[in-house]
mmCIF file with all atom_site columns, C-alpha atoms in Angstrom:
data_model
loop_
_atom_site.group_PDB
_atom_site.id
_atom_site.type_symbol
_atom_site.label_atom_id
_atom_site.label_alt_id
_atom_site.label_comp_id
_atom_site.label_asym_id
_atom_site.label_entity_id
_atom_site.label_seq_id
_atom_site.pdbx_PDB_ins_code
_atom_site.Cartn_x
_atom_site.Cartn_y
_atom_site.Cartn_z
_atom_site.occupancy
_atom_site.B_iso_or_equiv
_atom_site.pdbx_formal_charge
_atom_site.auth_seq_id
_atom_site.auth_comp_id
_atom_site.auth_asym_id
_atom_site.auth_atom_id
_atom_site.pdbx_PDB_model_num
ATOM 1   C CA . MET A 1 1   ? 268.162 84.274  254.644 1.00 96.00 ? 17  MET A CA 1
ATOM 2   C CA . LEU A 1 2   ? 270.910 84.541  256.645 1.00 95.00 ? 18  LEU A CA 1
ATOM 3   C CA . CYS A 1 3   ? 272.700 85.893  253.515 1.00 94.00 ? 19  CYS A CA 1
ATOM 4   C CA . GLU A 1 4   ? 270.436 87.689  253.060 1.00 96.00 ? 20  GLU A CA 1
ATOM 5   C CA . ASP A 1 5   ? 270.442 89.219  256.423 1.00 97.00 ? 21  ASP A CA 1
ATOM 6   C CA . MET A 1 6   ? 274.700 90.069  256.347 1.00 96.00 ? 22  MET A CA 1
ATOM 7   C CA . MET A 1 7   ? 274.432 91.078  253.380 1.00 96.00 ? 23  MET A CA 1
ATOM 8   C CA . GLN A 1 8   ? 271.771 93.703  253.815 1.00 96.00 ? 24  GLN A CA 1
ATOM 9   C CA . GLU A 1 9   ? 274.391 97.289  254.887 1.00 95.00 ? 25  GLU A CA 1
ATOM 10  C CA . HIS A 1 10  ? 275.789 96.187  252.285 1.00 93.00 ? 26  HIS A CA 1
ATOM 11  C CA . LEU A 1 11  ? 272.379 95.950  249.608 1.00 94.00 ? 27  LEU A CA 1
ATOM 12  C CA . GLY A 1 12  ? 271.220 98.735  251.595 1.00 95.00 ? 28  GLY A CA 1
ATOM 13  C CA . ILE A 1 13  ? 267.726 97.284  252.690 1.00 96.00 ? 29  ILE A CA 1
ATOM 14  C CA . LYS A 1 14  ? 265.966 98.546  255.867 1.00 96.00 ? 30  LYS A CA 1
ATOM 15  C CA . ASP A 1 15  ? 264.800 96.538  258.358 1.00 95.00 ? 31  ASP A CA 1
ATOM 16  C CA . GLU A 1 16  ? 261.026 96.482  257.841 1.00 95.00 ? 32  GLU A CA 1
ATOM 17  C CA . ASP A 1 17  ? 262.145 95.310  254.583 1.00 96.00 ? 33  ASP A CA 1
ATOM 18  C CA . SER A 1 18  ? 264.827 92.493  255.876 1.00 97.00 ? 34  SER A CA 1
ATOM 19  C CA . PRO A 1 19  ? 264.169 88.982  256.653 1.00 97.00 ? 35  PRO A CA 1
ATOM 20  C CA . LYS A 1 20  ? 263.581 90.552  260.684 1.00 98.00 ? 36  LYS A CA 1
ATOM 21  C CA . ALA A 1 21  ? 260.539 92.452  259.617 1.00 97.00 ? 37  ALA A CA 1
ATOM 22  C CA . ARG A 1 22  ? 259.075 88.568  259.681 1.00 98.00 ? 38  ARG A CA 1
ATOM 23  C CA . THR A 1 23  ? 259.300 88.451  263.771 1.00 98.00 ? 39  THR A CA 1
ATOM 24  C CA . LYS A 1 24  ? 256.357 89.760  263.513 1.00 98.00 ? 40  LYS A CA 1
ATOM 25  C CA . VAL A 1 25  ? 254.888 86.650  262.209 1.00 98.00 ? 41  VAL A CA 1
ATOM 26  C CA . PHE A 1 26  ? 257.110 84.092  264.333 1.00 98.00 ? 42  PHE A CA 1
ATOM 27  C CA . ASN A 1 27  ? 255.628 86.075  267.957 1.00 98.00 ? 43  ASN A CA 1
ATOM 28  C CA . GLU A 1 28  ? 252.034 85.143  266.310 1.00 97.00 ? 44  GLU A CA 1
ATOM 29  C CA . TYR A 1 29  ? 252.279 82.332  264.349 1.00 96.00 ? 45  TYR A CA 1
ATOM 30  C CA . TYR A 1 30  ? 255.667 80.033  265.703 1.00 97.00 ? 46  TYR A CA 1
ATOM 31  C CA . TYR A 1 31  ? 253.371 77.605  266.714 1.00 95.00 ? 47  TYR A CA 1
ATOM 32  C CA . TYR A 1 32  ? 251.993 76.912  263.145 1.00 95.00 ? 48  TYR A CA 1
ATOM 33  C CA . SER A 1 33  ? 255.687 75.384  261.590 1.00 97.00 ? 49  SER A CA 1
ATOM 34  C CA . GLY A 1 34  ? 258.027 73.589  263.459 1.00 96.00 ? 50  GLY A CA 1
ATOM 35  C CA . ILE A 1 35  ? 262.040 75.409  263.057 1.00 96.00 ? 51  ILE A CA 1
ATOM 36  C CA . SER A 1 36  ? 263.495 73.106  260.570 1.00 94.00 ? 52  SER A CA 1
ATOM 37  C CA . GLU A 1 37  ? 259.897 72.320  259.194 1.00 94.00 ? 53  GLU A CA 1
ATOM 38  C CA . TYR A 1 38  ? 258.014 73.854  255.644 1.00 94.00 ? 54  TYR A CA 1
ATOM 39  C CA . ASN A 1 39  ? 255.001 73.651  256.131 1.00 93.00 ? 55  ASN A CA 1
ATOM 40  C CA . SER A 1 40  ? 252.898 73.814  252.440 1.00 94.00 ? 56  SER A CA 1
ATOM 41  C CA . LYS A 1 41  ? 250.642 75.048  254.227 1.00 93.00 ? 57  LYS A CA 1
ATOM 42  C CA . ASN A 1 42  ? 251.472 77.763  256.506 1.00 93.00 ? 58  ASN A CA 1
ATOM 43  C CA . GLN A 1 43  ? 255.333 78.872  254.529 1.00 96.00 ? 59  GLN A CA 1
ATOM 44  C CA . ILE A 1 44  ? 255.208 82.685  255.236 1.00 97.00 ? 60  ILE A CA 1
ATOM 45  C CA . CYS A 1 45  ? 255.230 80.525  259.504 1.00 97.00 ? 61  CYS A CA 1
ATOM 46  C CA . SER A 1 46  ? 257.775 78.458  258.466 1.00 97.00 ? 62  SER A CA 1
ATOM 47  C CA . TYR A 1 47  ? 260.431 81.260  256.743 1.00 98.00 ? 63  TYR A CA 1
ATOM 48  C CA . ALA A 1 48  ? 259.535 83.136  260.059 1.00 98.00 ? 64  ALA A CA 1
ATOM 49  C CA . THR A 1 49  ? 260.340 80.257  262.432 1.00 98.00 ? 65  THR A CA 1
ATOM 50  C CA . ALA A 1 50  ? 263.877 79.277  260.696 1.00 97.00 ? 66  ALA A CA 1
ATOM 51  C CA . PHE A 1 51  ? 264.711 82.625  260.191 1.00 98.00 ? 67  PHE A CA 1
ATOM 52  C CA . SER A 1 52  ? 264.237 83.443  264.075 1.00 98.00 ? 68  SER A CA 1
ATOM 53  C CA . PHE A 1 53  ? 266.527 79.850  264.620 1.00 98.00 ? 69  PHE A CA 1
ATOM 54  C CA . GLY A 1 54  ? 269.429 80.883  262.674 1.00 98.00 ? 70  GLY A CA 1
ATOM 55  C CA . SER A 1 55  ? 269.651 85.082  263.227 1.00 98.00 ? 71  SER A CA 1
ATOM 56  C CA . PHE A 1 56  ? 269.857 83.653  266.888 1.00 98.00 ? 72  PHE A CA 1
ATOM 57  C CA . ILE A 1 57  ? 272.158 81.016  265.965 1.00 98.00 ? 73  ILE A CA 1
ATOM 58  C CA . ALA A 1 58  ? 274.624 83.178  264.031 1.00 98.00 ? 74  ALA A CA 1
ATOM 59  C CA . ARG A 1 59  ? 274.535 86.245  266.941 1.00 98.00 ? 75  ARG A CA 1
ATOM 60  C CA . ASN A 1 60  ? 275.317 83.884  269.288 1.00 98.00 ? 76  ASN A CA 1
ATOM 61  C CA . PHE A 1 61  ? 277.585 81.348  267.876 1.00 98.00 ? 77  PHE A CA 1
ATOM 62  C CA . GLY A 1 62  ? 280.260 83.181  265.284 1.00 97.00 ? 78  GLY A CA 1
ATOM 63  C CA . GLY A 1 63  ? 278.172 85.411  262.784 1.00 97.00 ? 79  GLY A CA 1
ATOM 64  C CA . ALA A 1 64  ? 278.812 85.247  259.239 1.00 97.00 ? 80  ALA A CA 1
ATOM 65  C CA . GLU A 1 65  ? 281.963 83.334  259.984 1.00 97.00 ? 81  GLU A CA 1
ATOM 66  C CA . LEU A 1 66  ? 279.401 80.573  261.547 1.00 98.00 ? 82  LEU A CA 1
ATOM 67  C CA . VAL A 1 67  ? 277.473 80.844  258.286 1.00 97.00 ? 83  VAL A CA 1
ATOM 68  C CA . GLN A 1 68  ? 280.293 79.768  256.253 1.00 96.00 ? 84  GLN A CA 1
ATOM 69  C CA . LYS A 1 69  ? 281.370 77.016  258.253 1.00 97.00 ? 85  LYS A CA 1
ATOM 70  C CA . ILE A 1 70  ? 277.921 75.519  258.104 1.00 97.00 ? 86  ILE A CA 1
ATOM 71  C CA . SER A 1 71  ? 277.977 76.062  253.892 1.00 96.00 ? 87  SER A CA 1
ATOM 72  C CA . LYS A 1 72  ? 281.236 74.137  254.116 1.00 97.00 ? 88  LYS A CA 1
ATOM 73  C CA . ASN A 1 73  ? 281.513 71.785  256.779 1.00 97.00 ? 89  ASN A CA 1
ATOM 74  C CA . SER A 1 74  ? 280.407 68.165  255.110 1.00 97.00 ? 90  SER A CA 1
ATOM 75  C CA . LEU A 1 75  ? 277.782 67.233  257.346 1.00 98.00 ? 91  LEU A CA 1
ATOM 76  C CA . VAL A 1 76  ? 273.376 68.681  256.632 1.00 96.00 ? 92  VAL A CA 1
ATOM 77  C CA . ASP A 1 77  ? 270.916 69.591  258.875 1.00 94.00 ? 93  ASP A CA 1
ATOM 78  C CA . ASN A 1 78  ? 271.455 69.632  262.441 1.00 95.00 ? 94  ASN A CA 1
ATOM 79  C CA . ASP A 1 79  ? 274.226 68.463  262.519 1.00 97.00 ? 95  ASP A CA 1
ATOM 80  C CA . SER A 1 80  ? 276.170 71.026  260.305 1.00 98.00 ? 96  SER A CA 1
ATOM 81  C CA . ILE A 1 81  ? 274.664 73.034  262.739 1.00 98.00 ? 97  ILE A CA 1
ATOM 82  C CA . THR A 1 82  ? 276.601 71.972  265.663 1.00 98.00 ? 98  THR A CA 1
ATOM 83  C CA . ASP A 1 83  ? 280.024 70.864  264.409 1.00 98.00 ? 99  ASP A CA 1
ATOM 84  C CA . ALA A 1 84  ? 280.397 74.477  263.015 1.00 98.00 ? 100 ALA A CA 1
ATOM 85  C CA . VAL A 1 85  ? 279.512 76.126  266.461 1.00 98.00 ? 101 VAL A CA 1
ATOM 86  C CA . ASN A 1 86  ? 281.291 73.774  268.026 1.00 98.00 ? 102 ASN A CA 1
ATOM 87  C CA . SER A 1 87  ? 284.543 73.810  265.585 1.00 98.00 ? 103 SER A CA 1
ATOM 88  C CA . LEU A 1 88  ? 284.204 78.036  265.593 1.00 97.00 ? 104 LEU A CA 1
ATOM 89  C CA . ASN A 1 89  ? 284.033 78.253  269.144 1.00 97.00 ? 105 ASN A CA 1
ATOM 90  C CA . GLY A 1 90  ? 285.725 75.231  270.914 1.00 97.00 ? 106 GLY A CA 1
ATOM 91  C CA . THR A 1 91  ? 282.175 73.836  272.624 1.00 98.00 ? 107 THR A CA 1
ATOM 92  C CA . LYS A 1 92  ? 280.619 70.422  272.750 1.00 98.00 ? 108 LYS A CA 1
ATOM 93  C CA . TYR A 1 93  ? 277.759 71.366  272.687 1.00 98.00 ? 109 TYR A CA 1
ATOM 94  C CA . THR A 1 94  ? 274.618 69.184  271.290 1.00 97.00 ? 110 THR A CA 1
ATOM 95  C CA . TYR A 1 95  ? 271.868 70.187  269.361 1.00 96.00 ? 111 TYR A CA 1
ATOM 96  C CA . ASP A 1 96  ? 269.349 69.707  271.865 1.00 95.00 ? 112 ASP A CA 1
ATOM 97  C CA . ASP A 1 97  ? 271.388 72.530  274.523 1.00 97.00 ? 113 ASP A CA 1
ATOM 98  C CA . LEU A 1 98  ? 271.544 74.931  271.166 1.00 97.00 ? 114 LEU A CA 1
ATOM 99  C CA . PHE A 1 99  ? 267.851 74.858  271.522 1.00 96.00 ? 115 PHE A CA 1
ATOM 100 C CA . GLU A 1 100 ? 267.743 75.004  274.673 1.00 96.00 ? 116 GLU A CA 1
ATOM 101 C CA . LYS A 1 101 ? 269.361 77.801  274.700 1.00 97.00 ? 117 LYS A CA 1
ATOM 102 C CA . TYR A 1 102 ? 267.088 79.556  271.859 1.00 98.00 ? 118 TYR A CA 1
ATOM 103 C CA . LEU A 1 103 ? 264.239 78.759  273.784 1.00 97.00 ? 119 LEU A CA 1
ATOM 104 C CA . LEU A 1 104 ? 265.918 81.291  276.958 1.00 97.00 ? 120 LEU A CA 1
ATOM 105 C CA . ALA A 1 105 ? 265.744 84.111  274.016 1.00 98.00 ? 121 ALA A CA 1
ATOM 106 C CA . LEU A 1 106 ? 261.982 83.431  273.565 1.00 97.00 ? 122 LEU A CA 1
ATOM 107 C CA . PHE A 1 107 ? 261.754 84.269  277.126 1.00 95.00 ? 123 PHE A CA 1
ATOM 108 C CA . GLY A 1 108 ? 263.374 87.900  277.517 1.00 95.00 ? 124 GLY A CA 1
ATOM 109 C CA . ASP A 1 109 ? 267.187 86.100  278.590 1.00 95.00 ? 125 ASP A CA 1
ATOM 110 C CA . SER A 1 110 ? 269.589 88.777  278.667 1.00 94.00 ? 126 SER A CA 1
ATOM 111 C CA . THR A 1 111 ? 272.391 86.266  277.748 1.00 96.00 ? 127 THR A CA 1
ATOM 112 C CA . TYR A 1 112 ? 271.352 84.220  275.127 1.00 97.00 ? 128 TYR A CA 1
ATOM 113 C CA . THR A 1 113 ? 269.592 86.636  272.619 1.00 98.00 ? 129 THR A CA 1
ATOM 114 C CA . HIS A 1 114 ? 268.652 88.510  269.334 1.00 98.00 ? 130 HIS A CA 1
ATOM 115 C CA . ASN A 1 115 ? 268.946 91.553  270.726 1.00 98.00 ? 131 ASN A CA 1
ATOM 116 C CA . LYS A 1 116 ? 273.129 92.024  269.772 1.00 97.00 ? 132 LYS A CA 1
ATOM 117 C CA . ASP A 1 117 ? 275.191 92.100  267.131 1.00 98.00 ? 133 ASP A CA 1
ATOM 118 C CA . ALA A 1 118 ? 276.881 88.976  265.749 1.00 97.00 ? 134 ALA A CA 1
ATOM 119 C CA . ASP A 1 119 ? 280.649 89.007  265.859 1.00 95.00 ? 135 ASP A CA 1
ATOM 120 C CA . CYS A 1 120 ? 281.889 90.236  262.971 1.00 94.00 ? 136 CYS A CA 1
ATOM 121 C CA . THR A 1 121 ? 285.253 88.470  262.177 1.00 93.00 ? 137 THR A CA 1
ATOM 122 C CA . LEU A 1 122 ? 284.938 87.787  258.724 1.00 93.00 ? 138 LEU A CA 1
ATOM 123 C CA . GLU A 1 123 ? 286.187 91.046  255.957 1.00 93.00 ? 139 GLU A CA 1
ATOM 124 C CA . TYR A 1 124 ? 285.805 91.370  252.344 1.00 94.00 ? 140 TYR A CA 1
ATOM 125 C CA . ASN A 1 125 ? 288.424 93.355  250.848 1.00 93.00 ? 141 ASN A CA 1
ATOM 126 C CA . SER A 1 126 ? 288.635 93.888  247.375 1.00 91.00 ? 142 SER A CA 1
ATOM 127 C CA . GLY A 1 127 ? 286.841 96.207  245.308 1.00 87.00 ? 143 GLY A CA 1
ATOM 128 C CA . ASP A 1 128 ? 285.180 98.626  246.814 1.00 85.00 ? 144 ASP A CA 1
ATOM 129 C CA . TYR A 1 129 ? 286.438 97.794  249.772 1.00 89.00 ? 145 TYR A CA 1
ATOM 130 C CA . SER A 1 130 ? 289.786 97.520  249.958 1.00 90.00 ? 146 SER A CA 1
ATOM 131 C CA . SER A 1 131 ? 290.041 100.205 252.173 1.00 90.00 ? 147 SER A CA 1
ATOM 132 C CA . ASN A 1 132 ? 287.187 99.806  254.411 1.00 92.00 ? 148 ASN A CA 1
ATOM 133 C CA . PRO A 1 133 ? 286.634 96.545  253.846 1.00 94.00 ? 149 PRO A CA 1
ATOM 134 C CA . TYR A 1 134 ? 283.299 95.043  254.913 1.00 95.00 ? 150 TYR A CA 1
ATOM 135 C CA . GLU A 1 135 ? 282.803 92.992  257.419 1.00 95.00 ? 151 GLU A CA 1
ATOM 136 C CA . TYR A 1 136 ? 279.064 91.104  256.844 1.00 96.00 ? 152 TYR A CA 1
ATOM 137 C CA . PRO A 1 137 ? 277.687 93.373  259.424 1.00 96.00 ? 153 PRO A CA 1
ATOM 138 C CA . MET A 1 138 ? 274.226 90.989  261.331 1.00 97.00 ? 154 MET A CA 1
ATOM 139 C CA . THR A 1 139 ? 272.948 93.600  263.989 1.00 97.00 ? 155 THR A CA 1
ATOM 140 C CA . ALA A 1 140 ? 270.919 93.066  267.063 1.00 98.00 ? 156 ALA A CA 1
ATOM 141 C CA . TYR A 1 141 ? 267.247 93.738  266.767 1.00 98.00 ? 157 TYR A CA 1
ATOM 142 C CA . ASN A 1 142 ? 264.657 93.151  269.579 1.00 98.00 ? 158 ASN A CA 1
ATOM 143 C CA . ILE A 1 143 ? 262.331 90.736  269.345 1.00 98.00 ? 159 ILE A CA 1
ATOM 144 C CA . PHE A 1 144 ? 260.178 92.106  272.303 1.00 98.00 ? 160 PHE A CA 1
ATOM 145 C CA . ASP A 1 145 ? 259.807 95.449  270.480 1.00 98.00 ? 161 ASP A CA 1
ATOM 146 C CA . SER A 1 146 ? 256.304 96.747  269.603 1.00 97.00 ? 162 SER A CA 1
ATOM 147 C CA . GLU A 1 147 ? 256.971 96.739  266.077 1.00 97.00 ? 163 GLU A CA 1
ATOM 148 C CA . TYR A 1 148 ? 257.095 93.183  266.499 1.00 98.00 ? 164 TYR A CA 1
ATOM 149 C CA . SER A 1 149 ? 253.917 92.866  268.533 1.00 98.00 ? 165 SER A CA 1
ATOM 150 C CA . PHE A 1 150 ? 250.529 92.000  267.765 1.00 97.00 ? 166 PHE A CA 1
ATOM 151 C CA . SER A 1 151 ? 246.805 92.172  268.571 1.00 95.00 ? 167 SER A CA 1
ATOM 152 C CA . ALA A 1 152 ? 244.512 89.887  269.845 1.00 88.00 ? 168 ALA A CA 1
ATOM 153 C CA . ASN A 1 153 ? 240.666 90.376  270.985 1.00 85.00 ? 169 ASN A CA 1
ATOM 154 C CA . GLY A 1 154 ? 241.671 93.854  272.112 1.00 89.00 ? 170 GLY A CA 1
ATOM 155 C CA . LYS A 1 155 ? 244.988 93.696  273.750 1.00 93.00 ? 171 LYS A CA 1
ATOM 156 C CA . LYS A 1 156 ? 248.861 93.574  272.286 1.00 96.00 ? 172 LYS A CA 1
ATOM 157 C CA . TYR A 1 157 ? 250.761 91.934  272.856 1.00 95.00 ? 173 TYR A CA 1
ATOM 158 C CA . TYR A 1 158 ? 254.844 91.484  272.896 1.00 97.00 ? 174 TYR A CA 1
ATOM 159 C CA . GLY A 1 159 ? 257.422 88.550  271.818 1.00 97.00 ? 175 GLY A CA 1
ATOM 160 C CA . PRO A 1 160 ? 256.230 85.041  271.334 1.00 97.00 ? 176 PRO A CA 1
ATOM 161 C CA . ALA A 1 161 ? 252.524 84.223  271.883 1.00 95.00 ? 177 ALA A CA 1
ATOM 162 C CA . ILE A 1 162 ? 252.276 81.924  275.172 1.00 92.00 ? 178 ILE A CA 1
ATOM 163 C CA . PHE A 1 163 ? 249.243 79.778  275.514 1.00 89.00 ? 179 PHE A CA 1
ATOM 164 C CA . TYR A 1 164 ? 247.232 79.331  278.692 1.00 83.00 ? 180 TYR A CA 1
ATOM 165 C CA . ALA A 1 165 ? 244.680 77.482  280.490 1.00 70.00 ? 181 ALA A CA 1
ATOM 166 C CA . ASN A 1 166 ? 242.236 78.841  278.523 1.00 66.00 ? 182 ASN A CA 1
ATOM 167 C CA . ALA A 1 167 ? 243.540 78.625  274.880 1.00 63.00 ? 183 ALA A CA 1
ATOM 168 C CA . LYS A 1 168 ? 242.867 76.487  271.802 1.00 66.00 ? 184 LYS A CA 1
ATOM 169 C CA . SER A 1 169 ? 244.074 73.224  271.309 1.00 75.00 ? 185 SER A CA 1
ATOM 170 C CA . VAL A 1 170 ? 246.972 73.007  268.732 1.00 82.00 ? 186 VAL A CA 1
ATOM 171 C CA . ASP A 1 171 ? 248.920 70.519  267.772 1.00 85.00 ? 187 ASP A CA 1
ATOM 172 C CA . LEU A 1 172 ? 252.755 70.198  268.165 1.00 88.00 ? 188 LEU A CA 1
ATOM 173 C CA . ARG A 1 173 ? 254.529 70.849  265.186 1.00 92.00 ? 189 ARG A CA 1
ATOM 174 C CA . PRO A 1 174 ? 257.183 68.224  263.930 1.00 91.00 ? 190 PRO A CA 1
ATOM 175 C CA . GLU A 1 175 ? 260.988 69.102  262.840 1.00 92.00 ? 191 GLU A CA 1
ATOM 176 C CA . ASN A 1 176 ? 261.586 71.801  266.647 1.00 94.00 ? 192 ASN A CA 1
ATOM 177 C CA . GLY A 1 177 ? 257.864 72.344  266.791 1.00 95.00 ? 193 GLY A CA 1
ATOM 178 C CA . ILE A 1 178 ? 257.097 75.038  269.792 1.00 95.00 ? 194 ILE A CA 1
ATOM 179 C CA . LEU A 1 179 ? 254.286 75.917  272.272 1.00 93.00 ? 195 LEU A CA 1
ATOM 180 C CA . ILE A 1 180 ? 254.996 78.339  274.644 1.00 93.00 ? 196 ILE A CA 1
ATOM 181 C CA . HIS A 1 181 ? 252.633 77.673  277.738 1.00 89.00 ? 197 HIS A CA 1
ATOM 182 C CA . GLY A 1 182 ? 252.182 80.015  281.269 1.00 88.00 ? 198 GLY A CA 1
ATOM 183 C CA . ILE A 1 183 ? 251.428 78.320  283.918 1.00 83.00 ? 199 ILE A CA 1
ATOM 184 C CA . GLY A 1 184 ? 251.338 81.462  285.932 1.00 82.00 ? 200 GLY A CA 1
ATOM 185 C CA . THR A 1 185 ? 253.242 83.601  288.525 1.00 84.00 ? 201 THR A CA 1
ATOM 186 C CA . PHE A 1 186 ? 254.416 82.559  292.286 1.00 83.00 ? 202 PHE A CA 1
ATOM 187 C CA . SER A 1 187 ? 255.269 83.974  295.452 1.00 84.00 ? 203 SER A CA 1
ATOM 188 C CA . SER A 1 188 ? 256.173 81.356  297.627 1.00 82.00 ? 204 SER A CA 1
ATOM 189 C CA . SER A 1 189 ? 260.014 79.638  298.164 1.00 82.00 ? 205 SER A CA 1
ATOM 190 C CA . SER A 1 190 ? 258.110 76.083  296.506 1.00 84.00 ? 206 SER A CA 1
ATOM 191 C CA . LEU A 1 191 ? 256.748 75.346  293.593 1.00 81.00 ? 207 LEU A CA 1
ATOM 192 C CA . SER A 1 192 ? 255.176 71.410  292.541 1.00 84.00 ? 208 SER A CA 1
ATOM 193 C CA . VAL A 1 193 ? 254.176 71.029  288.742 1.00 82.00 ? 209 VAL A CA 1
ATOM 194 C CA . SER A 1 194 ? 252.755 67.942  287.703 1.00 81.00 ? 210 SER A CA 1
ATOM 195 C CA . PHE A 1 195 ? 252.848 66.781  283.870 1.00 77.00 ? 211 PHE A CA 1
ATOM 196 C CA . SER A 1 196 ? 250.190 63.487  282.329 1.00 75.00 ? 212 SER A CA 1
ATOM 197 C CA . SER A 1 197 ? 252.395 61.578  280.151 1.00 69.00 ? 213 SER A CA 1
ATOM 198 C CA . GLY A 1 198 ? 253.382 62.637  276.475 1.00 69.00 ? 214 GLY A CA 1
ATOM 199 C CA . THR A 1 199 ? 255.587 60.954  273.566 1.00 72.00 ? 215 THR A CA 1
ATOM 200 C CA . SER A 1 200 ? 258.960 60.250  273.307 1.00 74.00 ? 216 SER A CA 1
ATOM 201 C CA . ALA A 1 201 ? 259.760 62.500  270.725 1.00 78.00 ? 217 ALA A CA 1
ATOM 202 C CA . GLU A 1 202 ? 258.726 65.877  273.027 1.00 85.00 ? 218 GLU A CA 1
ATOM 203 C CA . LYS A 1 203 ? 260.801 67.270  275.485 1.00 87.00 ? 219 LYS A CA 1
ATOM 204 C CA . ILE A 1 204 ? 259.211 69.903  277.879 1.00 86.00 ? 220 ILE A CA 1
ATOM 205 C CA . TYR A 1 205 ? 261.497 72.506  279.264 1.00 88.00 ? 221 TYR A CA 1
ATOM 206 C CA . LEU A 1 206 ? 260.671 74.725  282.167 1.00 87.00 ? 222 LEU A CA 1
ATOM 207 C CA . ILE A 1 207 ? 261.757 77.985  282.715 1.00 87.00 ? 223 ILE A CA 1
ATOM 208 C CA . ILE A 1 208 ? 261.644 80.234  285.859 1.00 83.00 ? 224 ILE A CA 1
ATOM 209 C CA . LYS A 1 209 ? 261.292 84.131  284.525 1.00 79.00 ? 225 LYS A CA 1
#
């Protein structure tokens, strides 16, 4: 999907016909599939979650050149992604570091976001592009736009679904599954939050917006 993403302009594909169109499914049903999971019962959700993470990584850490490094290094899976990001950006991120930044994007962070163009550092300058090189653009898109909104219980929602205390019970998916829970709002200078015990494989991120 990232290859289709970076070739979108060359192929003449509109956003609504590109992998970006999977964002509506991601926003409404991301919790049905982990990022690196292929859920045979919810393949559409697996495609949506995989593209959401991949497109975020590309737009924030190197665009098509990052995709090239991922495809050429000697590693696989999360190690391949992390190695490519670090070798291209001169960083020492772990996969968990990248995952945390991705979660910020799901809350509308302005620094780490899908809503910016990826760097265009690669060029294709042969054939029809000899005088005007193709730069593999991976353009910005806002996951909170109305075109990616969804309706539930008679209301319209923008961005990834947020579960509250009275929400239905949903199991956390394996292979980097996500569940976003809303605690509420507060106006005092301090707040105490308590969590019950979980498994060692689970991580809880507390984001204050």
